[in-house]
Amino acid sequence: MSVEKIILGIDPGTTIMGFGLIKVIGKKMEFLQLNELQLKKYDDHYLKLKLIFERTIELIDTHHPDEIAIEAPFFGKNVQSMLKLGRAQGVAMAAGLSREVPITEYSPKKIKMAITGNGNASKEQVAKMLQSLLQLKELPKNLDSTDGLAAAVCHFYNQGRVEIGKSYTGWSAFVKQNEDRVKK
């Protein structure tokens, strides 16, 4: 009997949140969906965070993923951008944790490496490889959704590996693994 599970991949962002879903049957993956949440039209950063949380909850309640793979924010030069990305990632993680879905985060380099074999691959190269791997008929205009899908596929490829990134199974696990970040 083959084990089935669904993996939700998320590329968090405050302008566009990309996401993709795959179904894993045994050792094979099957494409389910990719899409994005457009947030450009909203000026209020807190409203954007609320919408990210609500959309993530909706995805979880609709597709019942067994696991979530999320892209970790990369370290850029703009501290404000990093803060906003970190918040977007945090609310997406909070949504998953509130539904007790295990979460694993991956660096952008690790995701690119898993998909293309090159940690410095472009968004276009990652998208084209996903199109080939999952037999996607066409690629979306914005590649944020393929970045979300790439996180899910990276997670599939890293199943069973001991060192795959930070993983949380719920609030208590998150707090336990991040005691240095908890205010006492």
Coordinates of C-alpha atoms in Angstrom, one line a residue:
M1 CA 0.0 0.0 0.0
S2 CA 1.5 3.4 -1.0
V3 CA 1.3 6.3 1.3
E4 CA -0.4 9.5 0.1
K5 CA 0.3 13.0 1.3
I6 CA -0.2 16.6 0.2
I7 CA 2.6 19.2 0.5
L8 CA 1.8 22.9 0.4
G9 CA 4.7 25.1 -0.6
I10 CA 4.7 28.8 0.2
D11 CA 6.9 31.7 -1.1
P12 CA 5.9 34.4 1.4
G13 CA 5.8 38.0 0.3
T14 CA 4.0 41.2 1.1
T15 CA 3.5 42.1 -2.6
I16 CA 2.8 38.6 -3.9
M17 CA 2.5 35.3 -1.9
G18 CA 3.1 32.4 -4.2
F19 CA 2.0 28.9 -3.4
G20 CA 1.8 25.5 -4.9
L21 CA 0.5 22.1 -3.9
I22 CA 1.7 18.6 -4.8
K23 CA 0.4 15.2 -4.0
V24 CA 2.9 12.5 -3.1
I25 CA 1.9 8.9 -3.8
G26 CA 4.6 6.6 -2.7
K27 CA 7.8 7.9 -4.3
K28 CA 6.0 9.9 -7.1
M29 CA 4.8 13.5 -7.0
E30 CA 1.8 14.8 -8.8
F31 CA 1.0 18.5 -9.5
L32 CA -2.2 19.8 -7.9
Q33 CA -2.3 23.6 -8.0
L34 CA -0.2 26.7 -8.1
N35 CA -1.4 30.3 -7.7
E36 CA -0.6 33.5 -5.9
L37 CA -2.2 36.0 -3.6
Q38 CA -1.9 39.5 -5.0
L39 CA -1.3 42.1 -2.3
K40 CA 0.0 45.1 -4.4
K41 CA -3.3 47.0 -4.2
Y42 CA -3.2 47.2 -0.4
D43 CA -1.3 49.9 1.3
D44 CA -1.8 48.8 4.9
H45 CA 0.9 46.3 5.9
Y46 CA -1.2 44.8 8.7
L47 CA -4.0 44.2 6.3
K48 CA -1.6 42.3 4.0
L49 CA -0.5 40.1 6.9
K50 CA -4.1 39.4 7.8
L51 CA -4.9 38.4 4.2
I52 CA -1.8 36.1 4.1
F53 CA -2.9 34.4 7.3
E54 CA -6.5 34.0 6.0
R55 CA -5.5 32.7 2.6
T56 CA -3.1 30.2 4.2
I57 CA -5.8 29.0 6.5
E58 CA -8.2 28.7 3.5
L59 CA -5.6 26.6 1.6
I60 CA -5.1 24.3 4.6
D61 CA -8.9 23.9 5.2
T62 CA -9.5 23.2 1.5
H63 CA -6.6 20.9 0.6
H64 CA -5.7 19.4 4.0
P65 CA -1.9 19.4 3.4
D66 CA 0.0 17.0 5.6
E67 CA 3.1 19.2 5.5
I68 CA 4.0 22.8 4.6
A69 CA 7.3 23.8 3.0
I70 CA 8.1 27.5 3.2
E71 CA 10.8 29.6 1.7
A72 CA 12.9 31.4 4.3
P73 CA 13.6 35.1 3.7
F74 CA 17.0 35.7 2.2
F75 CA 19.3 38.2 3.8
G76 CA 19.3 41.4 1.7
K77 CA 20.7 44.8 2.2
N78 CA 17.3 46.5 3.0
V79 CA 16.4 45.8 6.6
Q80 CA 12.8 47.1 6.2
S81 CA 12.2 44.6 3.4
M82 CA 13.7 41.8 5.5
L83 CA 11.3 42.7 8.4
K84 CA 8.3 42.7 6.1
L85 CA 9.3 39.4 4.5
G86 CA 9.9 37.9 7.9
R87 CA 6.5 39.0 9.1
A88 CA 4.8 37.5 6.0
Q89 CA 6.6 34.2 6.6
G90 CA 5.7 34.4 10.3
V91 CA 1.9 34.8 9.7
A92 CA 1.9 32.0 7.1
M93 CA 3.8 29.8 9.6
A94 CA 1.3 30.8 12.3
A95 CA -1.6 29.7 10.1
G96 CA 0.0 26.3 9.6
L97 CA 0.9 25.9 13.3
S98 CA -2.7 26.9 14.3
R99 CA -3.9 23.9 12.2
E100 CA -1.1 21.7 13.6
V101 CA 0.5 21.2 10.1
P102 CA 4.2 20.5 10.3
I103 CA 6.3 23.2 8.7
T104 CA 9.8 23.1 7.3
E105 CA 11.6 26.1 6.0
Y106 CA 14.2 26.1 3.2
S107 CA 16.6 28.8 2.1
P108 CA 16.1 30.0 -1.5
K109 CA 19.5 28.5 -2.4
K110 CA 18.5 25.1 -1.1
I111 CA 15.3 25.2 -3.0
K112 CA 17.0 26.2 -6.3
M113 CA 19.6 23.5 -5.7
A114 CA 17.0 20.8 -5.2
I115 CA 15.1 21.7 -8.3
T116 CA 17.9 22.6 -10.8
G117 CA 21.1 21.4 -9.2
N118 CA 22.3 25.0 -9.2
G119 CA 21.8 27.1 -6.0
N120 CA 22.2 30.2 -8.1
A121 CA 19.6 29.4 -10.7
S122 CA 17.2 32.1 -11.9
K123 CA 13.5 32.1 -11.2
E124 CA 13.0 31.3 -14.9
Q125 CA 15.3 28.2 -14.7
V126 CA 13.5 26.9 -11.6
A127 CA 10.1 27.5 -13.4
K128 CA 11.2 25.7 -16.5
M129 CA 12.5 22.7 -14.6
L130 CA 9.2 22.5 -12.6
Q131 CA 7.3 22.6 -15.9
S132 CA 9.4 19.7 -17.2
L133 CA 9.2 17.7 -13.9
L134 CA 5.5 18.1 -13.4
Q135 CA 4.3 18.3 -17.0
L136 CA 2.9 21.8 -16.6
K137 CA 1.2 23.0 -19.8
E138 CA 2.1 26.6 -19.3
L139 CA 3.9 28.8 -16.8
P140 CA 2.2 31.7 -15.0
K141 CA 3.1 35.3 -15.8
N142 CA 4.5 35.9 -12.3
L143 CA 6.9 33.3 -11.1
D144 CA 6.1 33.7 -7.4
S145 CA 3.6 30.8 -7.6
T146 CA 6.3 28.6 -9.2
D147 CA 8.6 29.6 -6.3
G148 CA 5.9 28.3 -3.9
L149 CA 5.6 25.1 -5.9
A150 CA 9.4 24.8 -5.9
A151 CA 9.4 24.8 -2.0
A152 CA 6.9 21.9 -2.0
V153 CA 9.0 19.9 -4.6
C154 CA 12.2 20.7 -2.6
H155 CA 10.5 19.2 0.5
F156 CA 9.5 16.1 -1.5
Y157 CA 13.1 15.6 -2.6
N158 CA 14.4 16.1 0.9
Q159 CA 12.0 13.6 2.6
G160 CA 13.8 11.2 5.0
R161 CA 17.0 13.4 5.2
V162 CA 18.0 14.2 8.7
E163 CA 19.2 17.7 8.1
I164 CA 16.5 19.4 6.0
G165 CA 16.0 22.7 7.7
K166 CA 14.0 23.9 10.6
S167 CA 10.9 21.9 11.2
Y168 CA 8.0 22.6 13.6
T169 CA 5.1 20.5 14.5
G170 CA 3.2 23.0 16.5
W171 CA 3.4 26.0 18.8
S172 CA 5.1 24.1 21.6
A173 CA 7.8 22.7 19.2
F174 CA 8.4 26.2 17.8
V175 CA 8.8 27.7 21.2
K176 CA 11.0 24.9 22.4
Q177 CA 13.3 25.2 19.4
N178 CA 13.4 29.0 19.7
E179 CA 13.7 29.6 23.4
D180 CA 16.2 32.4 22.8
R181 CA 13.5 34.4 20.9
V182 CA 10.9 34.0 23.6
K183 CA 10.4 37.0 25.9
K184 CA 10.4 36.0 29.6

